[in-house]
CSV table of N, CA and C in Angstrom, one decimal:
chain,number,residue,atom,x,y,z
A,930,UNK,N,0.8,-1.2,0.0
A,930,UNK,CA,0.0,0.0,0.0
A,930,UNK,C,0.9,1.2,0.0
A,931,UNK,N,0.4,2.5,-0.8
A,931,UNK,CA,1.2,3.7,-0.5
A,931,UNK,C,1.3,4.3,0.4
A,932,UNK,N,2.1,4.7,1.2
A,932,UNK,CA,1.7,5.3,2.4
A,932,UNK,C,2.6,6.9,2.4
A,933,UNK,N,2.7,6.7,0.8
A,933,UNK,CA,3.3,8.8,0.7
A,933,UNK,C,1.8,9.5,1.0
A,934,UNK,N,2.1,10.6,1.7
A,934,UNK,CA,1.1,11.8,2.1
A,934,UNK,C,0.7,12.1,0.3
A,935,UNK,N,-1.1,11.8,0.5
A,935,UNK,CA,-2.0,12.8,-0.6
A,935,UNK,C,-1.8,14.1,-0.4
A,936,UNK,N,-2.7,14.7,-1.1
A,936,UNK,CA,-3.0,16.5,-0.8
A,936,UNK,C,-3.7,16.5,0.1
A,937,UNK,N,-4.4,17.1,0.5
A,937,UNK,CA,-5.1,17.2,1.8
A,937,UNK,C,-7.0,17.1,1.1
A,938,UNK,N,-6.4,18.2,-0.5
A,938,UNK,CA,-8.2,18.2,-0.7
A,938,UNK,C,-8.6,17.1,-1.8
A,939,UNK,N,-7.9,16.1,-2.3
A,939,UNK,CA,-8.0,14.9,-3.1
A,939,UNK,C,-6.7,13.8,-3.0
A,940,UNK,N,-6.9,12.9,-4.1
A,940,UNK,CA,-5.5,12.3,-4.2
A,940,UNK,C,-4.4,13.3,-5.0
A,941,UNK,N,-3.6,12.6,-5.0
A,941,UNK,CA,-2.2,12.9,-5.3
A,941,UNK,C,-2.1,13.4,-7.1
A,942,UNK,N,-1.5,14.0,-7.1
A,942,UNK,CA,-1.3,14.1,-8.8
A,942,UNK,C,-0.4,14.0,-9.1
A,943,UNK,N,0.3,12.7,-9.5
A,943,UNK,CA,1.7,12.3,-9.7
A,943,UNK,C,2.0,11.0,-10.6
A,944,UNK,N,2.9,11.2,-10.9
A,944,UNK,CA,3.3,9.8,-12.1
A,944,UNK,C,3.0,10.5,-13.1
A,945,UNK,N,2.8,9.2,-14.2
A,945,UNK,CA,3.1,9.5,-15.6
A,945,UNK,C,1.6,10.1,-16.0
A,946,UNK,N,0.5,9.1,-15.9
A,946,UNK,CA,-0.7,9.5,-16.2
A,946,UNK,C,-1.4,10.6,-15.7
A,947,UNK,N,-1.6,10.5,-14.3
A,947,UNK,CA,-2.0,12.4,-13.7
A,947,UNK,C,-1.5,13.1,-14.3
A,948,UNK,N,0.4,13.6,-14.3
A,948,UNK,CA,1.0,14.6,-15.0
A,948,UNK,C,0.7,14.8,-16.7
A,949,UNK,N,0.2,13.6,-17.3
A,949,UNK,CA,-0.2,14.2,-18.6
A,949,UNK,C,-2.0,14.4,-18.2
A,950,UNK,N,-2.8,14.3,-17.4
A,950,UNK,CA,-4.1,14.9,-17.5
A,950,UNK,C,-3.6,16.7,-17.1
A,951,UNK,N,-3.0,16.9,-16.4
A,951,UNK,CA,-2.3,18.1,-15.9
A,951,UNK,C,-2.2,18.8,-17.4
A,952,UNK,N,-0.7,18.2,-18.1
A,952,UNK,CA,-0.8,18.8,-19.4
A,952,UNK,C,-2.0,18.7,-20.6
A,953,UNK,N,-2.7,18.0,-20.5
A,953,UNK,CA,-4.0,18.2,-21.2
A,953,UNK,C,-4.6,19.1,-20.5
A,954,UNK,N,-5.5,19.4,-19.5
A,954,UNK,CA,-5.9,20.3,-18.8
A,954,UNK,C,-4.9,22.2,-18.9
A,955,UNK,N,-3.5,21.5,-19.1
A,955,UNK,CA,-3.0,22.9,-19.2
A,955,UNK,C,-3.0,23.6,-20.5
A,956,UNK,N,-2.8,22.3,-21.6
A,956,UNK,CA,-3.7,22.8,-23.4
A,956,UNK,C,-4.6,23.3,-23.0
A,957,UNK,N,-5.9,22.8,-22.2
A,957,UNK,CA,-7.3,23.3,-22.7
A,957,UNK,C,-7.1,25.0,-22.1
A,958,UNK,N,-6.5,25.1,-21.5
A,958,UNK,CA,-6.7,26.5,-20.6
A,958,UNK,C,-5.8,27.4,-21.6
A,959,UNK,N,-4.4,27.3,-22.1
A,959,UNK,CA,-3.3,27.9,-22.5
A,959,UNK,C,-4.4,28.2,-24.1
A,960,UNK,N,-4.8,27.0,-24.9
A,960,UNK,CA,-5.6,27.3,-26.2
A,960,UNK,C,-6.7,28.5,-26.0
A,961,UNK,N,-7.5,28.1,-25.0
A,961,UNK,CA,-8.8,29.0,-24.3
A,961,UNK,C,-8.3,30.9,-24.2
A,962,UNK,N,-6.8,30.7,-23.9
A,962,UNK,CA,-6.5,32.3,-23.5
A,962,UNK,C,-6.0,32.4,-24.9
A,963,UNK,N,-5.6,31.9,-25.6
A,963,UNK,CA,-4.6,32.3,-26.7
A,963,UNK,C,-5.8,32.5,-28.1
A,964,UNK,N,-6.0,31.7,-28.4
A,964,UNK,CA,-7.1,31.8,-29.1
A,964,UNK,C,-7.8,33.2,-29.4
A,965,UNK,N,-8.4,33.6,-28.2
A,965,UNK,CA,-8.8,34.9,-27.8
A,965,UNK,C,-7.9,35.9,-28.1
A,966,UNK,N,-6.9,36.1,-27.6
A,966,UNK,CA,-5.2,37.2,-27.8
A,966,UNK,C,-5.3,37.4,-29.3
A,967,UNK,N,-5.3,35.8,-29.9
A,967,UNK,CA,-4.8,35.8,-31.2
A,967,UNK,C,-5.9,36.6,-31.9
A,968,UNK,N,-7.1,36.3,-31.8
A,968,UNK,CA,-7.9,37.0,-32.9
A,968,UNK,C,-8.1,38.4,-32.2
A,969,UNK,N,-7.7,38.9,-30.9
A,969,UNK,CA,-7.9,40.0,-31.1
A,969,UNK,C,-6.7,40.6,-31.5
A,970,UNK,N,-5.5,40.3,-31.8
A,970,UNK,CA,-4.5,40.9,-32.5
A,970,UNK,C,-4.8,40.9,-33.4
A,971,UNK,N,-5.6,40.0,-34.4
A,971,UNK,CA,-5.8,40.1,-35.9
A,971,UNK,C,-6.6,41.0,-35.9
A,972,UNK,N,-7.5,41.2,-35.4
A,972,UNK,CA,-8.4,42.1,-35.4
A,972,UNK,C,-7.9,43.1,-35.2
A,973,UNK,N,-6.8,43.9,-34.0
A,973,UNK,CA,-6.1,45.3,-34.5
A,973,UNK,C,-5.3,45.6,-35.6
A,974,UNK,N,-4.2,44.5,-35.7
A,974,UNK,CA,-3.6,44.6,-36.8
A,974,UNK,C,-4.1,44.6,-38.0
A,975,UNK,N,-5.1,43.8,-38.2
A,975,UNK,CA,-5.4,43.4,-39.9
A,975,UNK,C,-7.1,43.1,-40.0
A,976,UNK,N,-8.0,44.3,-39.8
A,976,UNK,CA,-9.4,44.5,-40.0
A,976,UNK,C,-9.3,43.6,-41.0
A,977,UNK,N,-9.0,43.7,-41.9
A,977,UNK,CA,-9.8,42.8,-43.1
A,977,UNK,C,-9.0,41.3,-43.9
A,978,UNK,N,-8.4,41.1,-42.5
A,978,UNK,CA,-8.1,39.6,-43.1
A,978,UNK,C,-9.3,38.8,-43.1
A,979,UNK,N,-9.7,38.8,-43.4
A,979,UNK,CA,-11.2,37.9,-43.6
A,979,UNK,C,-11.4,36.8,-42.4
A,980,UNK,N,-11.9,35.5,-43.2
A,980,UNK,CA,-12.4,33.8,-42.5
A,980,UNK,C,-10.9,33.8,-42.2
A,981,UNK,N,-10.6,33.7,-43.7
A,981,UNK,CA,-9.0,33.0,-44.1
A,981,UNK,C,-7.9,33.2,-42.9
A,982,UNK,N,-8.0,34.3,-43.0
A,982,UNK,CA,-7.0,34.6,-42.0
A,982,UNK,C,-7.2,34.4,-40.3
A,983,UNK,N,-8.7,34.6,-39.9
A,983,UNK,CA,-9.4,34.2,-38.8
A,983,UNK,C,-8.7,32.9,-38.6
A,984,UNK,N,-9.2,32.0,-39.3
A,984,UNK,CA,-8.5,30.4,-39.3
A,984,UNK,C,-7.4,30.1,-39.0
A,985,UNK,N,-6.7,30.7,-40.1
A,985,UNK,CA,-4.9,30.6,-39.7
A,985,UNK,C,-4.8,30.9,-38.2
A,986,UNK,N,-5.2,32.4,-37.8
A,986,UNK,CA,-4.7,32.7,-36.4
A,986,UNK,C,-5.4,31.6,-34.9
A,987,UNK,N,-6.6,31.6,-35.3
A,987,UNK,CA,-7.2,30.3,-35.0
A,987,UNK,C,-6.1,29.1,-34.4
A,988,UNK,N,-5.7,28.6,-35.6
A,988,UNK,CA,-4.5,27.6,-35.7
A,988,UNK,C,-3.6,27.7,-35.0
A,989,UNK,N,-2.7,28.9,-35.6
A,989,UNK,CA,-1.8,29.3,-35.0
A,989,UNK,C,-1.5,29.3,-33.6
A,990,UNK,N,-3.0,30.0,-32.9
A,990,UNK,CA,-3.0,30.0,-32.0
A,990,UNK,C,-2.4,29.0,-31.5
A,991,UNK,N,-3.8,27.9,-31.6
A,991,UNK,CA,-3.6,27.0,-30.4
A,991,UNK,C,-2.2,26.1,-30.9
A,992,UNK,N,-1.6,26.2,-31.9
A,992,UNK,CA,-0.5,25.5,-32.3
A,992,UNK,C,0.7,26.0,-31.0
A,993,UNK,N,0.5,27.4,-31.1
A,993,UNK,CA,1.8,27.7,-30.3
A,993,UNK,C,1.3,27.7,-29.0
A,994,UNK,N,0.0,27.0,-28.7
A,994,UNK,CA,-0.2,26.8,-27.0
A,994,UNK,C,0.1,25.7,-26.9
A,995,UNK,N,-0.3,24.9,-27.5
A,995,UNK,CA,-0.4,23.0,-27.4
A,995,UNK,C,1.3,22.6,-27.6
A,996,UNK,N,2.1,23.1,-28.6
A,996,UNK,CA,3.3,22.2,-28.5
A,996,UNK,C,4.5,22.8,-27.3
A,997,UNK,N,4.4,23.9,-27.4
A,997,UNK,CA,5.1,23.8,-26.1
A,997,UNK,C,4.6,23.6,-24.6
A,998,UNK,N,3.3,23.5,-24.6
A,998,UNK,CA,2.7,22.5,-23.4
A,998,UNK,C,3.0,21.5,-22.7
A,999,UNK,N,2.9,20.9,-24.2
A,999,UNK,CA,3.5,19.2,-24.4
A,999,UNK,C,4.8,18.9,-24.3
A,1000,UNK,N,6.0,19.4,-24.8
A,1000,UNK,CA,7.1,19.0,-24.9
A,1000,UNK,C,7.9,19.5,-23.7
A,1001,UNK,N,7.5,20.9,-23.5
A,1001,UNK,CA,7.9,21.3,-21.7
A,1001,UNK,C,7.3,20.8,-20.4
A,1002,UNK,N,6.2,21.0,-20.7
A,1002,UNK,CA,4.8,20.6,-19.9
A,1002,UNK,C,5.2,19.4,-19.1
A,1003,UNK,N,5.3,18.4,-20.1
A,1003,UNK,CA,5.0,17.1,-19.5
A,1003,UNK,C,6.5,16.7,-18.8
A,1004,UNK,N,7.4,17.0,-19.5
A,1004,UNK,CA,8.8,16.7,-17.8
A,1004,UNK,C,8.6,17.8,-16.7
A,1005,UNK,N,8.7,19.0,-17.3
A,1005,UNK,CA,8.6,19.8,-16.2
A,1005,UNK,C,7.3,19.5,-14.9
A,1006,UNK,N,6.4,18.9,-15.3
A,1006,UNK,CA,5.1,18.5,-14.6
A,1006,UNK,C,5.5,17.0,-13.7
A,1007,UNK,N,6.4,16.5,-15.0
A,1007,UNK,CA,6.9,15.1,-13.7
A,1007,UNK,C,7.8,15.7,-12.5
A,1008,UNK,N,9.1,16.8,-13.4
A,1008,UNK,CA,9.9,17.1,-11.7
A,1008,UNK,C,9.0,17.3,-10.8
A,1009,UNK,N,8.0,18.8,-11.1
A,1009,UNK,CA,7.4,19.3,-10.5
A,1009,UNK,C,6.4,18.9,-8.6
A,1010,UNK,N,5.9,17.8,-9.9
A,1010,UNK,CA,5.3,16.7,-8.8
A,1010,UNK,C,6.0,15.7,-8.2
A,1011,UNK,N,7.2,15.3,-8.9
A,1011,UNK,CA,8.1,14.5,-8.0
A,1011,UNK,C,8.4,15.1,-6.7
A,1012,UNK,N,9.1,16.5,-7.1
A,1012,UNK,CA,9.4,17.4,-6.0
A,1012,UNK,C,7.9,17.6,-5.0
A,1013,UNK,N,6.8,17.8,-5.4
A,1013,UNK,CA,5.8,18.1,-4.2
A,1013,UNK,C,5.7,16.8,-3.4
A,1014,UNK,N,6.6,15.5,-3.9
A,1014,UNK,CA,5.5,14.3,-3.6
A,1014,UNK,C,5.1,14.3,-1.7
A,1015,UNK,N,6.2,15.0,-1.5
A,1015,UNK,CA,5.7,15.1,0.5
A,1015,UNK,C,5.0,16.3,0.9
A,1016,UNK,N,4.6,16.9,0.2
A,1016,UNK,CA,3.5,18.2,0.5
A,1016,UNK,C,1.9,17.6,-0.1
A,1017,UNK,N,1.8,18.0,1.2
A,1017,UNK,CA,0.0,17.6,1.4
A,1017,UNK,C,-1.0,18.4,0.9
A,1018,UNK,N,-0.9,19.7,0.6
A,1018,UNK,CA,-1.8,20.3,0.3
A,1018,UNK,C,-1.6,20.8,-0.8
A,1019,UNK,N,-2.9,20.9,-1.8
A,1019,UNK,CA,-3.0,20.4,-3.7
A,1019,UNK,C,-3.1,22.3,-3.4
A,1020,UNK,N,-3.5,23.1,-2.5
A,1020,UNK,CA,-3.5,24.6,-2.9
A,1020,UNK,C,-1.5,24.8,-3.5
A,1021,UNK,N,-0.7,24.5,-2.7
A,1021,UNK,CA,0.7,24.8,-2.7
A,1021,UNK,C,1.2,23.9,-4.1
A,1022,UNK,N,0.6,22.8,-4.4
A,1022,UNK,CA,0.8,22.0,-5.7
A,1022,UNK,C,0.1,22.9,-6.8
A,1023,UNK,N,-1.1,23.6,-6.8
A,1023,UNK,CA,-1.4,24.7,-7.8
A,1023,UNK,C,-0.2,25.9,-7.7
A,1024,UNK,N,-0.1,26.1,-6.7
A,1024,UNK,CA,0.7,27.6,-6.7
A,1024,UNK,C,2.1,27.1,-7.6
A,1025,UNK,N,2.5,26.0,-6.9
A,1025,UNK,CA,4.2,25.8,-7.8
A,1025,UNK,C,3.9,25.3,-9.5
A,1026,UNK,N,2.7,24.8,-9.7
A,1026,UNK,CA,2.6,24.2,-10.8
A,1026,UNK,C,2.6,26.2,-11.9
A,1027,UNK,N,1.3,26.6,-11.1
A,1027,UNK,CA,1.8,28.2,-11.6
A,1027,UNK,C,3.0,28.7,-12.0
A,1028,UNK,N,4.1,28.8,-10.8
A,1028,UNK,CA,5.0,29.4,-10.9
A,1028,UNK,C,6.3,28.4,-11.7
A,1029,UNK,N,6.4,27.5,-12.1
A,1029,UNK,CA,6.9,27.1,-12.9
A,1029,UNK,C,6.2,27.2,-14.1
A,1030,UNK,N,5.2,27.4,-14.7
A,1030,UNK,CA,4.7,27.8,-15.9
A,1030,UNK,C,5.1,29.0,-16.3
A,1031,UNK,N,4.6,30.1,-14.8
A,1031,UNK,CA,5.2,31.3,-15.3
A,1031,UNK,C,7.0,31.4,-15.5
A,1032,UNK,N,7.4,30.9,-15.0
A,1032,UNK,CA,9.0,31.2,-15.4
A,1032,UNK,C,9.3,30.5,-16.3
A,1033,UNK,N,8.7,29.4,-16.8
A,1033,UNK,CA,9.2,28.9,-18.3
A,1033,UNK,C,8.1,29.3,-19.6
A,1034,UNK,N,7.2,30.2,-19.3
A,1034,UNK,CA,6.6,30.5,-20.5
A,1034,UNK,C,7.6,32.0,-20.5
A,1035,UNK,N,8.1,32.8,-19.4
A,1035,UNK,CA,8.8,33.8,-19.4
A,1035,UNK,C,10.2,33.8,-20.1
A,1036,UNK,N,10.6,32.2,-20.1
A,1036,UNK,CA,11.7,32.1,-20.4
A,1036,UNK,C,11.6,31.5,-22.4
A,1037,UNK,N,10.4,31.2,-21.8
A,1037,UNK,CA,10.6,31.0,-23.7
A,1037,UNK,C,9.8,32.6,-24.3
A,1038,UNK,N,9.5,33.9,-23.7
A,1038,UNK,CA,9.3,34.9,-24.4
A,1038,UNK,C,10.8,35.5,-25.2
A,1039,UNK,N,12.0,34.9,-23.5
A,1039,UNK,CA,13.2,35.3,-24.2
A,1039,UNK,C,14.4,34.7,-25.6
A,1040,UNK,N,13.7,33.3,-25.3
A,1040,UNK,CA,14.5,32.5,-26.2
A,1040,UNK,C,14.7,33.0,-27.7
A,1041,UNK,N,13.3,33.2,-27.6
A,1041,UNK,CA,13.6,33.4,-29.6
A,1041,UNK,C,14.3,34.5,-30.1
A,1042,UNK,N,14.6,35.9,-29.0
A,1042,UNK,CA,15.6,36.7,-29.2
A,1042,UNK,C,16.3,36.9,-28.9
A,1043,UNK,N,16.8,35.8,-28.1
A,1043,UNK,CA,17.9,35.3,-27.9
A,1043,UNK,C,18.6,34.7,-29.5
A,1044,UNK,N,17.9,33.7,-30.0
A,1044,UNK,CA,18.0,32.9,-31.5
A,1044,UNK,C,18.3,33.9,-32.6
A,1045,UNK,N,17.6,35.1,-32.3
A,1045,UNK,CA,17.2,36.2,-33.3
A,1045,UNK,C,19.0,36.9,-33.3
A,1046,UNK,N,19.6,36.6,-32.2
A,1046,UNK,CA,20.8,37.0,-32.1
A,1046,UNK,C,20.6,39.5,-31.6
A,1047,UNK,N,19.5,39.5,-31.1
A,1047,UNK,CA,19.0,40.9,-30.8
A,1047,UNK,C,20.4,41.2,-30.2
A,1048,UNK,N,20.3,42.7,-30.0
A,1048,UNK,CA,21.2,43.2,-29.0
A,1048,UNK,C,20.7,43.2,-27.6
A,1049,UNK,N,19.7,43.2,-27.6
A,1049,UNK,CA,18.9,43.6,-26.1
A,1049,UNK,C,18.8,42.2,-25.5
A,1050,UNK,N,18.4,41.0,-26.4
A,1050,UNK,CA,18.0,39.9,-26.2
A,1050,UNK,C,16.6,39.8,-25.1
A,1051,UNK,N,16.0,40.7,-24.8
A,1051,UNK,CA,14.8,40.7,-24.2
A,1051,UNK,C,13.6,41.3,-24.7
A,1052,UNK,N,12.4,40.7,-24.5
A,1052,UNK,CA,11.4,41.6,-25.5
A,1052,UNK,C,11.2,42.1,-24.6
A,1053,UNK,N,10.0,43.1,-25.2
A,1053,UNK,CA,9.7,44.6,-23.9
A,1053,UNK,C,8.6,43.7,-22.4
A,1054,UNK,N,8.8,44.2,-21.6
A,1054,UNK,CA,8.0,44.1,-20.5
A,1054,UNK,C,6.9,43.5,-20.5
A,1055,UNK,N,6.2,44.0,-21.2
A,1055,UNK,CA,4.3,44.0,-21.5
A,1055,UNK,C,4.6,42.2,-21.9
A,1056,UNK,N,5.6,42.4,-23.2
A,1056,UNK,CA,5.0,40.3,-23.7
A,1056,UNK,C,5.6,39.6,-22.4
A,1057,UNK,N,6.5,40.3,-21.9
A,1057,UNK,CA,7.0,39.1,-21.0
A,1057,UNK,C,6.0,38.7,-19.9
A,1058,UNK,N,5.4,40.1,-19.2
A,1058,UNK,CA,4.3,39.4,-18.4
A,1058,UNK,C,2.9,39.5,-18.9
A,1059,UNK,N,2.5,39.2,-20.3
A,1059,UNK,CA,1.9,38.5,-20.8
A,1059,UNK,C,2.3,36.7,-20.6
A,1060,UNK,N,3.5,36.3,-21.4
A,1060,UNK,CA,4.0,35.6,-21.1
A,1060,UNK,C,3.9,34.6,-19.7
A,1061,UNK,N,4.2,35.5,-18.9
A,1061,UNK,CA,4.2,34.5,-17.4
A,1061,UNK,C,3.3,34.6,-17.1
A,1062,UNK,N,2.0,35.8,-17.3
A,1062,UNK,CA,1.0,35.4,-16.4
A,1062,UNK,C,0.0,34.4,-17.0
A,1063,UNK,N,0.1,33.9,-18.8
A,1063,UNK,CA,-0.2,33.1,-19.6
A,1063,UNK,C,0.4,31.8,-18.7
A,1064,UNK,N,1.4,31.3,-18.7
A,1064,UNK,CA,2.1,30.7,-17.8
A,1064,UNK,C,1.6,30.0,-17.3
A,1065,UNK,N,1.4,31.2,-15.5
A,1065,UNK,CA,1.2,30.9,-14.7
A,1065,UNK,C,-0.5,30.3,-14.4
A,1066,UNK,N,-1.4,30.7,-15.6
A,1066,UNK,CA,-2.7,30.7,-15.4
A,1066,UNK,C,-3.1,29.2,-16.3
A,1067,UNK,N,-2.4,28.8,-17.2
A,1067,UNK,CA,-2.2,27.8,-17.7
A,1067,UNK,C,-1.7,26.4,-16.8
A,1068,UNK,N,-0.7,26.5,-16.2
A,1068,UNK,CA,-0.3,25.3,-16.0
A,1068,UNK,C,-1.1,25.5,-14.0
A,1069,UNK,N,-1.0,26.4,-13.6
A,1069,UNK,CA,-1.5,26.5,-12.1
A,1069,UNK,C,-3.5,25.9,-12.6
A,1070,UNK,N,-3.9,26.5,-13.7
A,1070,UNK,CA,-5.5,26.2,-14.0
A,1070,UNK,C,-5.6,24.4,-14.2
A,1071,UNK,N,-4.0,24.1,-15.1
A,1071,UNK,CA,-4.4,22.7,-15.6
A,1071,UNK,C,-3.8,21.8,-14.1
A,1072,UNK,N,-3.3,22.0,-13.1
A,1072,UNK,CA,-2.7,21.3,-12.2
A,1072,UNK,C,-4.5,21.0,-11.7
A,1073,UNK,N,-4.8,22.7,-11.1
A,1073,UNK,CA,-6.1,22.9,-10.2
A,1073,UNK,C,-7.4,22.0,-11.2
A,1074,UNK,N,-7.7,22.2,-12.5
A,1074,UNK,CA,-8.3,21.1,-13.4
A,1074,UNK,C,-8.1,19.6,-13.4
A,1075,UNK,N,-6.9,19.5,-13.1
A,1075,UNK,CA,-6.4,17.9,-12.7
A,1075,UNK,C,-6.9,17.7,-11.7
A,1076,UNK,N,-6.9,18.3,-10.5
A,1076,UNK,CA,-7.1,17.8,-9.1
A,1076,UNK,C,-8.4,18.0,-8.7
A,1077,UNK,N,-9.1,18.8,-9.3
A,1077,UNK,CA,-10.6,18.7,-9.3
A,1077,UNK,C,-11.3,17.5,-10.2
A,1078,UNK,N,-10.7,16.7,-11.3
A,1078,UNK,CA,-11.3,16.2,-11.9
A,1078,UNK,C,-11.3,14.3,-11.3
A,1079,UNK,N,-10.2,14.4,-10.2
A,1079,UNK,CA,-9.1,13.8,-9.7
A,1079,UNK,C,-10.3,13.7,-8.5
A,1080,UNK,N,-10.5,14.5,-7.6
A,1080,UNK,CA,-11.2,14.9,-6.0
A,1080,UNK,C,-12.9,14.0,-6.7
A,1081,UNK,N,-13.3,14.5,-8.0
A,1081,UNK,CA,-14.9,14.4,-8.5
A,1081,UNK,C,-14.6,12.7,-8.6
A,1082,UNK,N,-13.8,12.0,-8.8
A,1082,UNK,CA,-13.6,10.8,-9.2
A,1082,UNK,C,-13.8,10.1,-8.1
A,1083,UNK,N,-12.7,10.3,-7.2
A,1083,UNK,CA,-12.7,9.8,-5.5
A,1083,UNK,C,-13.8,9.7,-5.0
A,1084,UNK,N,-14.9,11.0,-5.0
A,1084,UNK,CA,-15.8,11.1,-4.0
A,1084,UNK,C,-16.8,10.2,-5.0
A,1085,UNK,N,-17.0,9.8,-6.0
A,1085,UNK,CA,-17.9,9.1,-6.9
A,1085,UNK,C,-17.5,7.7,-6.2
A,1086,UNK,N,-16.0,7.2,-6.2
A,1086,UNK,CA,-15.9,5.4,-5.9
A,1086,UNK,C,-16.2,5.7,-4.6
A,1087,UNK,N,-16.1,6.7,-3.6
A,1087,UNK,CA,-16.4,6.3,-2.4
A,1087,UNK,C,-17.9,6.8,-1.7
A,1088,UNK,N,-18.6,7.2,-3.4
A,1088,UNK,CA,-19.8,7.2,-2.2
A,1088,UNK,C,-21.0,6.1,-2.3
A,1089,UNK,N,-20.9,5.2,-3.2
A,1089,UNK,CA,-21.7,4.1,-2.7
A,1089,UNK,C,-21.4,3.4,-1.7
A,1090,UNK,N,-19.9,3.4,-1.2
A,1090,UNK,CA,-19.2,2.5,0.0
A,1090,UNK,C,-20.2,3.5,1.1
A,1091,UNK,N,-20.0,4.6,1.0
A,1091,UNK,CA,-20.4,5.7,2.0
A,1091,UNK,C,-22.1,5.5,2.2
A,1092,UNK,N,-22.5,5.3,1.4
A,1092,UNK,CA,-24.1,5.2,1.2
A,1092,UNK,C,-24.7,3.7,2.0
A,1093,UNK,N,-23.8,3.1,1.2
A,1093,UNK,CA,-24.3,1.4,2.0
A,1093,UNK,C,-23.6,1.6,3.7
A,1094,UNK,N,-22.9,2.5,3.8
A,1094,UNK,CA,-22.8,2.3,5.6
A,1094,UNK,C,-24.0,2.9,6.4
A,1095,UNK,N,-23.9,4.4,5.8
A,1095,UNK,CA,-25.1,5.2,6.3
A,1095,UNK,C,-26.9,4.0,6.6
A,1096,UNK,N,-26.3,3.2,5.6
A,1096,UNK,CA,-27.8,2.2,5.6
A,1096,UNK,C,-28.1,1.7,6.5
């Protein structure tokens, strides 16, 4: 039997399969904000790109929400939760799941000009905390959507046991 400490407000969210409902749950949220961003950029920039271009940014969007999700997402979500595995309480597992979102979506606002070879190598302020707070609201939302979806499960197998005692 396991006898590592749960969260306090469900089971644990840890290993391979929780950590990718985590990164699924952190797609659905990171696509949800981006999506939005994207067409309202198109819409300042370029009133009359039409469908066509609607679509693309559409795409786009969630293209550049979903692959770095996935390819960051899913180790950084195993350390993540390796590291909480002795903390009990899933509020402090949301908060760190946040704040590693936010410092690595911050860090990849710097990378590409970094690549670009810039002199400044930093974009301005505004995208970066865009960036983190995109981040932070993404992977802290998909940890807290994990553990809620995680808590709804639990209390489902345990309440016919719970029901037939009450009897």
């Amino acid at each position: 039997m396991d006898q590592s400490p749960q969260p306090v407000d469900g089971p644990a969210v840890r290993g391979t399969s929780p950590v990718l409902g985590v990164v699924g749950w952190t797609a659905v949220v990171v696509v949800s904000v981006n999506v939005p961003l994207g067409t309202g950029l198109m819409v300042v920039e370029e009133a009359g790109a039409g469908l066509g271009g609607l679509g693309f940014v559409l795409v786009l969007a969630a293209f550049v929400a979903v692959v770095p999700t996935v390819v960051l997402g899913f180790p950084l979500g195993l350390l993540t939760a390796w590291s909480l595995r002795s903390v009990p309480h899933e509020r402090l597992h949301v908060a760190a799941f946040a704040l590693v979102g936010a410092v690595t979506a911050t860090a990849m606002a710097v990378v590409p000009d970094l690549w670009a070879g810039t002199e400044t190598a930093s974009p301005p302020p505004a995208t970066v905390l865009v960036y983190a707070l995109e981040g932070a609201l993404g992977a802290g939302g998909g940890r807290w959507a994990a553990g809620a979806v995680r808590r709804r499960r639990a209390s489902r197998a345990r309440a016919p046991h719970d029901a037939g005692v009450a009897a």
